[in-house]
Short mmCIF file of C-alpha atoms in Angstrom, two decimals:
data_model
loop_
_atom_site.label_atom_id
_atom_site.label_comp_id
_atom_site.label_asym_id
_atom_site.label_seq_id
_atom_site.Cartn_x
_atom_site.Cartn_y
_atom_site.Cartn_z
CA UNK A 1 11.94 -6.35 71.01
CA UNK A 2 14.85 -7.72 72.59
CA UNK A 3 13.50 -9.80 75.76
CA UNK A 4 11.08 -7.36 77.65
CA UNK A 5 7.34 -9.32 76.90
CA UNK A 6 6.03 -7.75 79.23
CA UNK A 7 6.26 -4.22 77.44
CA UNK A 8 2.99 -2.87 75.99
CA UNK A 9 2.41 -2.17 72.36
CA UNK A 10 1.58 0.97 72.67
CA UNK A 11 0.53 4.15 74.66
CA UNK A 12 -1.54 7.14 74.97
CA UNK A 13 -0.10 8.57 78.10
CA UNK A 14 0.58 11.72 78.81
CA UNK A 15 4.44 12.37 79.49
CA UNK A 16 7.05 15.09 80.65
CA UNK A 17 5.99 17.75 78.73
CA UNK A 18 9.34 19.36 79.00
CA UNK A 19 9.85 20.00 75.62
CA UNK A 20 5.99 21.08 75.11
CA UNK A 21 3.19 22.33 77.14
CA UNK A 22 3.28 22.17 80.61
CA UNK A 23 2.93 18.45 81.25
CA UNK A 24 0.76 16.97 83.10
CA UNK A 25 1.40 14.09 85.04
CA UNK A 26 2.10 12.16 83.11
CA UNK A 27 3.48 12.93 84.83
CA UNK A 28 1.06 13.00 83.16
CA UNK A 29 2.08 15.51 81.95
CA UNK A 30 4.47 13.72 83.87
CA UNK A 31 5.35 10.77 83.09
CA UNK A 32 5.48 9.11 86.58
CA UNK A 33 7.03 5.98 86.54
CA UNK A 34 4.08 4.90 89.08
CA UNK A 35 6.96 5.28 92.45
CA UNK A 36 6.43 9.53 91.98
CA UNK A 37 3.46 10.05 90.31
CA UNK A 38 1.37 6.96 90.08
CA UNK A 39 0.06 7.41 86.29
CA UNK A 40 -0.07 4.87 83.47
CA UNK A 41 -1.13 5.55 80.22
CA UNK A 42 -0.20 2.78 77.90
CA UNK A 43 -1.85 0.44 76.09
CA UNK A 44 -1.99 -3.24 77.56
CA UNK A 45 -1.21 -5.37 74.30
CA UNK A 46 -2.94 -7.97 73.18
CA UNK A 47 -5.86 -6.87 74.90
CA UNK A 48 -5.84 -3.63 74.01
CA UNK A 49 -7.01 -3.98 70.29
CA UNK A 50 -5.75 -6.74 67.72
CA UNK A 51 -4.32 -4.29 65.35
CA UNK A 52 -1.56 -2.84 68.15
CA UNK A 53 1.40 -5.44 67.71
CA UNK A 54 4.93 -4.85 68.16
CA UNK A 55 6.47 -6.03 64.99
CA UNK A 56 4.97 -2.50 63.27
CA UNK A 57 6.55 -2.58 59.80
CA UNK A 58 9.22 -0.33 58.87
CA UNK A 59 8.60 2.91 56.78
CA UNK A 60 9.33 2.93 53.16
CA UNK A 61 12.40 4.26 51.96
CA UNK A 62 12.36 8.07 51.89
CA UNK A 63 9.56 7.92 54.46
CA UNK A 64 9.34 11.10 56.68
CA UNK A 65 8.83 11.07 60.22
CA UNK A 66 6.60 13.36 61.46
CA UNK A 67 8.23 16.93 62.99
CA UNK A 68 8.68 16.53 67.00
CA UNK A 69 9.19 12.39 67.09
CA UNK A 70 12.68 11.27 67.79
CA UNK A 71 14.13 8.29 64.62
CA UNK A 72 14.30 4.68 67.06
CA UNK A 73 17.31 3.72 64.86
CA UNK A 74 19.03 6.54 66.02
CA UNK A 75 18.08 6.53 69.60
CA UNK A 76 19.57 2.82 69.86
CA UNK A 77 22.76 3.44 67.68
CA UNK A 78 22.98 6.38 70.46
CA UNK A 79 22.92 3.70 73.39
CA UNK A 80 24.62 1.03 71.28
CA UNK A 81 27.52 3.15 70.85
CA UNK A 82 27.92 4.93 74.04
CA UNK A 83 27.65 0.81 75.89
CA UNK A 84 30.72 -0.18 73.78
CA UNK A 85 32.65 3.00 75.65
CA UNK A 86 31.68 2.31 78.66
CA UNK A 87 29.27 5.44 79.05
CA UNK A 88 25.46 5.27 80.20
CA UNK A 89 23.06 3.75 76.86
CA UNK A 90 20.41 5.56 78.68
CA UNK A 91 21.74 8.80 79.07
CA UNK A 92 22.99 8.90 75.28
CA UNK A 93 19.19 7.92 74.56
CA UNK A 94 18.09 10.30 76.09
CA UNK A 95 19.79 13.14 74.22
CA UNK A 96 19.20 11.85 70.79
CA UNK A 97 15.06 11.93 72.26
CA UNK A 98 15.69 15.55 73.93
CA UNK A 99 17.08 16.67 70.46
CA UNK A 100 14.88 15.19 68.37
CA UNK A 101 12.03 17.82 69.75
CA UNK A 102 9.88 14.82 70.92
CA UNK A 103 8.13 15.99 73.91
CA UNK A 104 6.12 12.95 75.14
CA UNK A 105 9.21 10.65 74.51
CA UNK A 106 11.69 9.12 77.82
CA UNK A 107 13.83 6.45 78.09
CA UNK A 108 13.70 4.36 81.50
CA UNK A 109 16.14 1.90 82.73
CA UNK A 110 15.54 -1.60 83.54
CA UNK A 111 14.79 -0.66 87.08
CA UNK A 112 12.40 1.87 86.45
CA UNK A 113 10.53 0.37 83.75
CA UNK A 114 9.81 -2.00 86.51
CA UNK A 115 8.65 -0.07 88.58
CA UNK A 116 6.48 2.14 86.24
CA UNK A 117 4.51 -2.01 84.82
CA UNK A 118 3.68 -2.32 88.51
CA UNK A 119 1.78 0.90 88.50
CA UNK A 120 -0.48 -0.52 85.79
CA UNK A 121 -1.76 -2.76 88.81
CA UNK A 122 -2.50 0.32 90.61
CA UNK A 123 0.12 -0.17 92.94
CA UNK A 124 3.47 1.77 93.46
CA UNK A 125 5.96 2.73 96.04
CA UNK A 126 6.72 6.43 96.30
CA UNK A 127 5.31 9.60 97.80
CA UNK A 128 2.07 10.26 96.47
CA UNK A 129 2.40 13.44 94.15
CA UNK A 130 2.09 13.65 90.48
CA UNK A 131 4.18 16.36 89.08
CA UNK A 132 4.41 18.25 85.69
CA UNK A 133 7.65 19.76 83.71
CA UNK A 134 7.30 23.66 82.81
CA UNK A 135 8.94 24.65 79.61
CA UNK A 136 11.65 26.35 81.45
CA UNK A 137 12.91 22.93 83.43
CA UNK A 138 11.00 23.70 86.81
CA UNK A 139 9.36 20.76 88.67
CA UNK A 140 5.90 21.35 89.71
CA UNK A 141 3.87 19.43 91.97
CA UNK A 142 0.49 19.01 89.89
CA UNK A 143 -1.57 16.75 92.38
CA UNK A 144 -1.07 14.98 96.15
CA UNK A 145 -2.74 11.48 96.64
CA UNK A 146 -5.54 11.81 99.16
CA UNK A 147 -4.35 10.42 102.38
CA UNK A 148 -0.01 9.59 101.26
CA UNK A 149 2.55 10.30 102.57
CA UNK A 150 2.56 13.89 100.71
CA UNK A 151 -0.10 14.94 101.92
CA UNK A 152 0.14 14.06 105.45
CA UNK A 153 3.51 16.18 105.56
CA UNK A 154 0.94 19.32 103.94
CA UNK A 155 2.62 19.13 99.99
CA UNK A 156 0.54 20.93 97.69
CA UNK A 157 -0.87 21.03 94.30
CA UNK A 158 1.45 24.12 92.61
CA UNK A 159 4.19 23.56 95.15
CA UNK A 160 7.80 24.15 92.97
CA UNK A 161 10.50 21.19 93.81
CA UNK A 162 13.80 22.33 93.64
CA UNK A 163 15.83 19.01 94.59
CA UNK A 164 15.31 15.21 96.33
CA UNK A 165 17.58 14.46 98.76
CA UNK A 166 20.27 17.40 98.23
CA UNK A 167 20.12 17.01 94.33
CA UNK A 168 18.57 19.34 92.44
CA UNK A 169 15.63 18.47 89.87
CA UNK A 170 14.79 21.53 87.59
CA UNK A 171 16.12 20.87 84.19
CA UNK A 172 15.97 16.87 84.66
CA UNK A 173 13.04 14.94 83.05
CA UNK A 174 10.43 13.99 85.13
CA UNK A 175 11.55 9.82 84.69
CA UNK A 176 14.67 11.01 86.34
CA UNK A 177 13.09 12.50 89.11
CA UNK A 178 10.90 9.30 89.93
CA UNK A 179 13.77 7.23 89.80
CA UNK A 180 14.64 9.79 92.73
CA UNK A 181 11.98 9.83 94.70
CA UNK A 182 11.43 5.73 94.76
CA UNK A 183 13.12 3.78 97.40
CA UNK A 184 12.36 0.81 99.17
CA UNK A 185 8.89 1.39 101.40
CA UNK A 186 9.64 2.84 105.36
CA UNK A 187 12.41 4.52 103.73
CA UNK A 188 12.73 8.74 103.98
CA UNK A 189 13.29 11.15 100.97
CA UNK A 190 14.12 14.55 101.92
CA UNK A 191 12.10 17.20 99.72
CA UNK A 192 13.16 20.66 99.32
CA UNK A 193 10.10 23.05 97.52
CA UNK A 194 9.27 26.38 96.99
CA UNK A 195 5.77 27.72 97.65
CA UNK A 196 4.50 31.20 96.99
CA UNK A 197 8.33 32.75 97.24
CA UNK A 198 9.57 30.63 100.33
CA UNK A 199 11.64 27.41 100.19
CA UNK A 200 10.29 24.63 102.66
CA UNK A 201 12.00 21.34 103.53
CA UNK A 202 9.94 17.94 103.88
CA UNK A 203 10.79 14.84 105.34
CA UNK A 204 8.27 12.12 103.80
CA UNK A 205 8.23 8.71 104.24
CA UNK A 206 7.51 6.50 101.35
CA UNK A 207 4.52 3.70 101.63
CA UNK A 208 3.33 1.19 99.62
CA UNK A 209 0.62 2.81 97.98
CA UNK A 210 -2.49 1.37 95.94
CA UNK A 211 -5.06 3.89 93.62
CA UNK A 212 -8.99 3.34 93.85
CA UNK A 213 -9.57 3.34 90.26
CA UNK A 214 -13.03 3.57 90.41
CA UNK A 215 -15.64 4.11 92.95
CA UNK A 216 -19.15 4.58 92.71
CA UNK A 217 -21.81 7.13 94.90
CA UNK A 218 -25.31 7.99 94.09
CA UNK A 219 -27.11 10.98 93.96
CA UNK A 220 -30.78 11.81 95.00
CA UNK A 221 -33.29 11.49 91.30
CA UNK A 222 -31.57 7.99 90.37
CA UNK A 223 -28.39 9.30 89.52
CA UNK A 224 -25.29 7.21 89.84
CA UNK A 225 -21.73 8.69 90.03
CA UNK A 226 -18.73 6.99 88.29
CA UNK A 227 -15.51 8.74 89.43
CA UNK A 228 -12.79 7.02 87.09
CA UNK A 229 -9.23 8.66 88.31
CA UNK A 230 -7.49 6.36 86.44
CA UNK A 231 -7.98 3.18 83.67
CA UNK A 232 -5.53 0.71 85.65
CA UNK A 233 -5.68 -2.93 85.14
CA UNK A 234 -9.37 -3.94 85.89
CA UNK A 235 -11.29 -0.24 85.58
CA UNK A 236 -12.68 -1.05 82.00
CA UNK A 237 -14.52 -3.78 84.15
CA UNK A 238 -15.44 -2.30 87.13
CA UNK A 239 -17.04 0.57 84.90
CA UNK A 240 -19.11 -2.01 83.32
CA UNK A 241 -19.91 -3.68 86.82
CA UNK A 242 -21.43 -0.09 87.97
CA UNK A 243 -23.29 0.38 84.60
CA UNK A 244 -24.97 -2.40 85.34
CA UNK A 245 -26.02 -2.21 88.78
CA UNK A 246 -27.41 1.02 88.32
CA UNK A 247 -31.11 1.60 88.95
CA UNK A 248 -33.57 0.94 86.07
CA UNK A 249 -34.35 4.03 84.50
CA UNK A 250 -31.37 6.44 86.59
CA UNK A 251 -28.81 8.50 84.69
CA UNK A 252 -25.18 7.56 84.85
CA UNK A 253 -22.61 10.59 85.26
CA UNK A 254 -18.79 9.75 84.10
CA UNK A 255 -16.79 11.52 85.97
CA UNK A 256 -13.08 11.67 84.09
CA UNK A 257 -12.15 15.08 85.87
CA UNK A 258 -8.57 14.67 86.91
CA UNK A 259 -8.35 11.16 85.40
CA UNK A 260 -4.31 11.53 83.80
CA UNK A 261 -4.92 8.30 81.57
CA UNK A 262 -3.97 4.30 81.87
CA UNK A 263 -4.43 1.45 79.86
CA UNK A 264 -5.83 2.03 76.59
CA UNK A 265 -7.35 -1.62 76.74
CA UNK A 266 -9.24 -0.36 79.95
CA UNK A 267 -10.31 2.85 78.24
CA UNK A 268 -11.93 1.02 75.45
CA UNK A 269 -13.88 -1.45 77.91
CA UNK A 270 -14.85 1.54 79.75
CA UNK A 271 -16.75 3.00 76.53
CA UNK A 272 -18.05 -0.11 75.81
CA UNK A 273 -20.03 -0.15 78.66
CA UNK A 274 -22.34 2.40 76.89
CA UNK A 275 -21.67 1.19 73.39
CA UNK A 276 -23.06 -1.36 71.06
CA UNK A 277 -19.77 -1.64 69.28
CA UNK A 278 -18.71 0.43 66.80
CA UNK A 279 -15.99 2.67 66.83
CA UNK A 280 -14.02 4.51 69.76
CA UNK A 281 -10.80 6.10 68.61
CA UNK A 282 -8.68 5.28 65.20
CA UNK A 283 -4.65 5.74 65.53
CA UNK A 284 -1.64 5.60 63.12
CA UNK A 285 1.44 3.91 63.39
CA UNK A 286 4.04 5.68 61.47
CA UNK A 287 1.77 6.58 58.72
CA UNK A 288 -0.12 3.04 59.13
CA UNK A 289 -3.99 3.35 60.61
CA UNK A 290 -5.48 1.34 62.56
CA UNK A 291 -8.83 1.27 64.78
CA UNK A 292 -10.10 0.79 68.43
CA UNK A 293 -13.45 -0.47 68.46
CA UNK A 294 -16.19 -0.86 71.30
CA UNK A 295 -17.28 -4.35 72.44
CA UNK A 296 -21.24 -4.90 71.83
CA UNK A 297 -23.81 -5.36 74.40
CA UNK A 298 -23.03 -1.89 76.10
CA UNK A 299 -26.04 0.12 77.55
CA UNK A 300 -27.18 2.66 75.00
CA UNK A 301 -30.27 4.05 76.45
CA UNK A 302 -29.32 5.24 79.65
CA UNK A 303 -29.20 8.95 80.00
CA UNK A 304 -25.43 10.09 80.55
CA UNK A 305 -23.09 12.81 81.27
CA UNK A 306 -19.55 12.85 81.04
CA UNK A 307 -17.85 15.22 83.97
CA UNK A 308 -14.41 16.45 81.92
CA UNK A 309 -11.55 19.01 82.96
CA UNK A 310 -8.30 20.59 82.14
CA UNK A 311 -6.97 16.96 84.22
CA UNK A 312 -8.80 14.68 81.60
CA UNK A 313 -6.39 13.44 79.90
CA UNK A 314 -5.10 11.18 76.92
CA UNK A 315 -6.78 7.60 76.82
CA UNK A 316 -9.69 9.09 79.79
CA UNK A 317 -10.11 12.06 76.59
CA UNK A 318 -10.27 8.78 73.92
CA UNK A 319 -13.64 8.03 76.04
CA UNK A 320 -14.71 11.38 75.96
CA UNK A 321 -14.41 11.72 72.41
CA UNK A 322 -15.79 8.56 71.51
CA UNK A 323 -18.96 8.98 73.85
CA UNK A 324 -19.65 12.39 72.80
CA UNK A 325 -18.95 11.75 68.70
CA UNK A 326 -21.28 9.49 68.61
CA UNK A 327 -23.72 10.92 70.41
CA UNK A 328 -24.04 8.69 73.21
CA UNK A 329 -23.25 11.50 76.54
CA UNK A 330 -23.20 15.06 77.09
CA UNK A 331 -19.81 16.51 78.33
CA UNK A 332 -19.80 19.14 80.98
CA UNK A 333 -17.21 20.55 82.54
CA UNK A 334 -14.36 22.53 80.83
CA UNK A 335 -11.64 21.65 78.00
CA UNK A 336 -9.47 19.25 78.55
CA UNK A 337 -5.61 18.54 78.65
CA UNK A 338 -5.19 17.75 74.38
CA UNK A 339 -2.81 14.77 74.67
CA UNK A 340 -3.99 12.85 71.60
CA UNK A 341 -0.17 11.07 70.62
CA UNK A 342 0.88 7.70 70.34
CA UNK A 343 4.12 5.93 71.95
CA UNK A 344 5.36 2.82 71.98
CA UNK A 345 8.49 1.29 73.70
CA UNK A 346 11.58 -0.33 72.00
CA UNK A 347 14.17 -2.15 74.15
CA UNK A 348 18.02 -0.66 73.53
CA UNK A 349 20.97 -2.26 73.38
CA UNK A 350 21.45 -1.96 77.16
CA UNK A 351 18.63 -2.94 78.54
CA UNK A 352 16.65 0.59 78.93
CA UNK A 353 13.26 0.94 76.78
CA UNK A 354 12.60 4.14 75.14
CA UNK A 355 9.06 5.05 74.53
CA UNK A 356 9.13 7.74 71.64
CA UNK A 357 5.87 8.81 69.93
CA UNK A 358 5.13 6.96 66.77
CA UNK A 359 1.91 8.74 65.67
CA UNK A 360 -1.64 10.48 66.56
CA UNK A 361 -5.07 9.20 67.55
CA UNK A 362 -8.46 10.49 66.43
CA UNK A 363 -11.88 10.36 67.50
CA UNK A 364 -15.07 8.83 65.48
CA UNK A 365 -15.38 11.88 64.30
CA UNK A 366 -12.26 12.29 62.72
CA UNK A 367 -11.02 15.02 65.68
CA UNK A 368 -7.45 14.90 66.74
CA UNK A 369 -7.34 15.87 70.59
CA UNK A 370 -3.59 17.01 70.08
CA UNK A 371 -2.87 19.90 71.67
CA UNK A 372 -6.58 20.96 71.26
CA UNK A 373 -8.24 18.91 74.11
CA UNK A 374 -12.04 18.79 74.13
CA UNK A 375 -14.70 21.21 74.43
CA UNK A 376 -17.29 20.26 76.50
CA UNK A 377 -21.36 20.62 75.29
CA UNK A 378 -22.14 22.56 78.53
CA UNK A 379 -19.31 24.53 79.91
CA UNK A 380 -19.34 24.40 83.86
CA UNK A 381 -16.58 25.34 86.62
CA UNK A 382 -16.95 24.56 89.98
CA UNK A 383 -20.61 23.87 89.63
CA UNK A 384 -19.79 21.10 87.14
CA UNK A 385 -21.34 17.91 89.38
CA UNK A 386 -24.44 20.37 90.05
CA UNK A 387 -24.86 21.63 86.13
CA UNK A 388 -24.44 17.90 85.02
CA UNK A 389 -27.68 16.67 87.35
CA UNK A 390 -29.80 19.58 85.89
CA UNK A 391 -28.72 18.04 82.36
CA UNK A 392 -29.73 14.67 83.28
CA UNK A 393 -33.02 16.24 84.75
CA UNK A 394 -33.25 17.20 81.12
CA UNK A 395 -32.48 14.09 79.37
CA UNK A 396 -35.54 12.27 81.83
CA UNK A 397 -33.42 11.33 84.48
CA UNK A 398 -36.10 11.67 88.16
CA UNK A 399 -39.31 13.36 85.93
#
């Protein structure tokens, strides 16, 4: 690293899927650099586990990287080289990553890497949308925060957006639209989209805004609701918190429907909450594995369901796994997104970072999430909240 402590060691977030599936958000899919889309799915260093440092030895001679991850060497030669002509490091980054077939990887300049730390806070400034890259280049609108800016001026979930301010956005990865759409709060961005065959301009306003990680509701039959939307700074906690205060005896439902990812240090406090340590998710490193374990002291009686969708995603699907492997909830809902790779950031020559993927994750189990997602014990659709009571019902939970 050349200067930027603050960078995590590692993450499992979700990113513009442009060279892939259909991202997410992350951006997810997405890879919202917390101004656009508000997501974070990174690891939070130290914290996160012991193992993930940032000093990851170099492979062996006639190592091979794995197909679809772009060589760091050569994305910071790239940068090095285009900075001594005077061109953009970032943009020559960024084509060495685009070529390279790595789908989760980005590179971010100073200013938006900024921007995209403060979202692990749970804070941004921006619009309120998350968005997703189609293999063909579009820009779709994926979700609208409750309440923003975007959704006071009636943006929708599958909206198409064409350009910000006058420039156009399909074909340009999704960090490049966030750096678009942020601005200064009070300030307007003017949105041109296409829904159902008709092009519609929007005038929105950007705010200050701040995520509700987690909130907590309960159900008649001692059933307690945790609706995690996101593992920012503090959730791992505040999961715990809820665990606790729950009544004697009531089931706990986990609801990680729609939840794009965060910290990976979060994620794992989150599990521990209904763990006695033990394990929750082992990674590699360029060939090199290491392990994620659960803290003790976590409640391992209470019945509990884990609410999962096609939104689930990345570090929010590390829980799932880890919870359902070893046998600790039932997950209902339906499969979920499959983003089970690892990146980590390196600082170039000119300041940007790069985050290219470095390696996989697995479950207890030995699973890899990859592209696959997870299948849920007891499939459910819209009924999910509804299916997931009758299986507490089953499990004890108000008899």
């Amino acid at each position: 690293m050349l200067g930027l402590p603050s960078i995590p060691a590692f993450c499992l977030r979700p990113r513009d899927p442009r060279r892939g599936a259909v991202l997410t958000l992350t951006f997810v899919g997405v890879v919202a650099v917390g101004a656009f889309t508000g997501c974070w799915d990174r690891a939070d260093g130290a914290a996160a586990v012991a193992a993930a440092r940032t000093d990851t030895p170099a492979p062996a001679p006639g190592t091979v990287r794995a197909e679809g991850t772009a060589d760091r060497d050569a994305v910071a030669r790239a940068a090095a080289e285009a900075v001594a002509e005077g061109k953009s490091g970032k943009k020559a980054a960024q084509e060495v990553v685009s070529r390279s077939g790595d789908r989760w990887g980005t590179v971010y300049d100073r200013g938006e890497y900024a921007a995209f730390a403060e979202g692990l806070d749970g804070h941004w400034t921006g619009v309120g949308v998350w968005a997703v890259r189609a293999r063909n280049g579009m820009i779709t609108v994926d979700g609208v925060e409750p309440g923003g800016p975007a959704a006071r001026a009636g943006l929708r979930a599958g909206d198409r957006l064409l350009s910000v301010d006058g420039q156009g956005v399909t074909g340009l990865a999704v960090a490049d639209v966030v750096a678009l759409l942020r601005g200064a709060a009070g300030t307007p961005v003017v949105l041109n989209l296409s829904r159902d065959g008709a092009d519609l301009t929007e005038t929105v306003v950007r705010e200050r805004l701040r995520t509700e990680p987690v909130t907590v509701r309960r159900l008649a039959g001692d059933v307690t609701v945790i609706k995690v939307t996101s593992f920012t700074r503090g959730s791992g906690d505040r999961v715990r918190e809820a665990v606790r205060a729950a009544p004697p005896g009531g089931g706990v439902m986990l609801d990680l429907r729609g939840n794009r990812g965060g910290l990976v240090a979060e994620a794992v406090t989150a599990a521990s909450a209904f763990l006695d340590g033990g394990l929750v998710a082992t990674y590699d490193v360029r060939g090199e594995q290491r392990v994620l374990n659960a803290a003790p002291g976590g409640d391992t009686t209470r019945p509990l369901v884990a609410l999962v969708d096609g939104g689930t995603m990345s570090a929010a699907e590390l829980v799932t796994g880890a919870l359902q492997d070893r046998g600790r909830a039932v997950a209902v809902g339906s499969r979920t997104f499959g983003k089970g790779s690892v990146q980590m950031p390196t600082e170039l020559p000119d300041g940007s970072v790069a985050e290219l993927t470095v390696g996989t994750y697995r479950t207890p189990a030995g699973r890899s999430l990859d592209g696959g997602g997870i299948t849920p014990d007891v499939p459910a659709g819209e009924r999910a909240e509804e299916r997931a009571v009758t299986v507490l019902g089953g499990l004890g939970v108000g008899s």
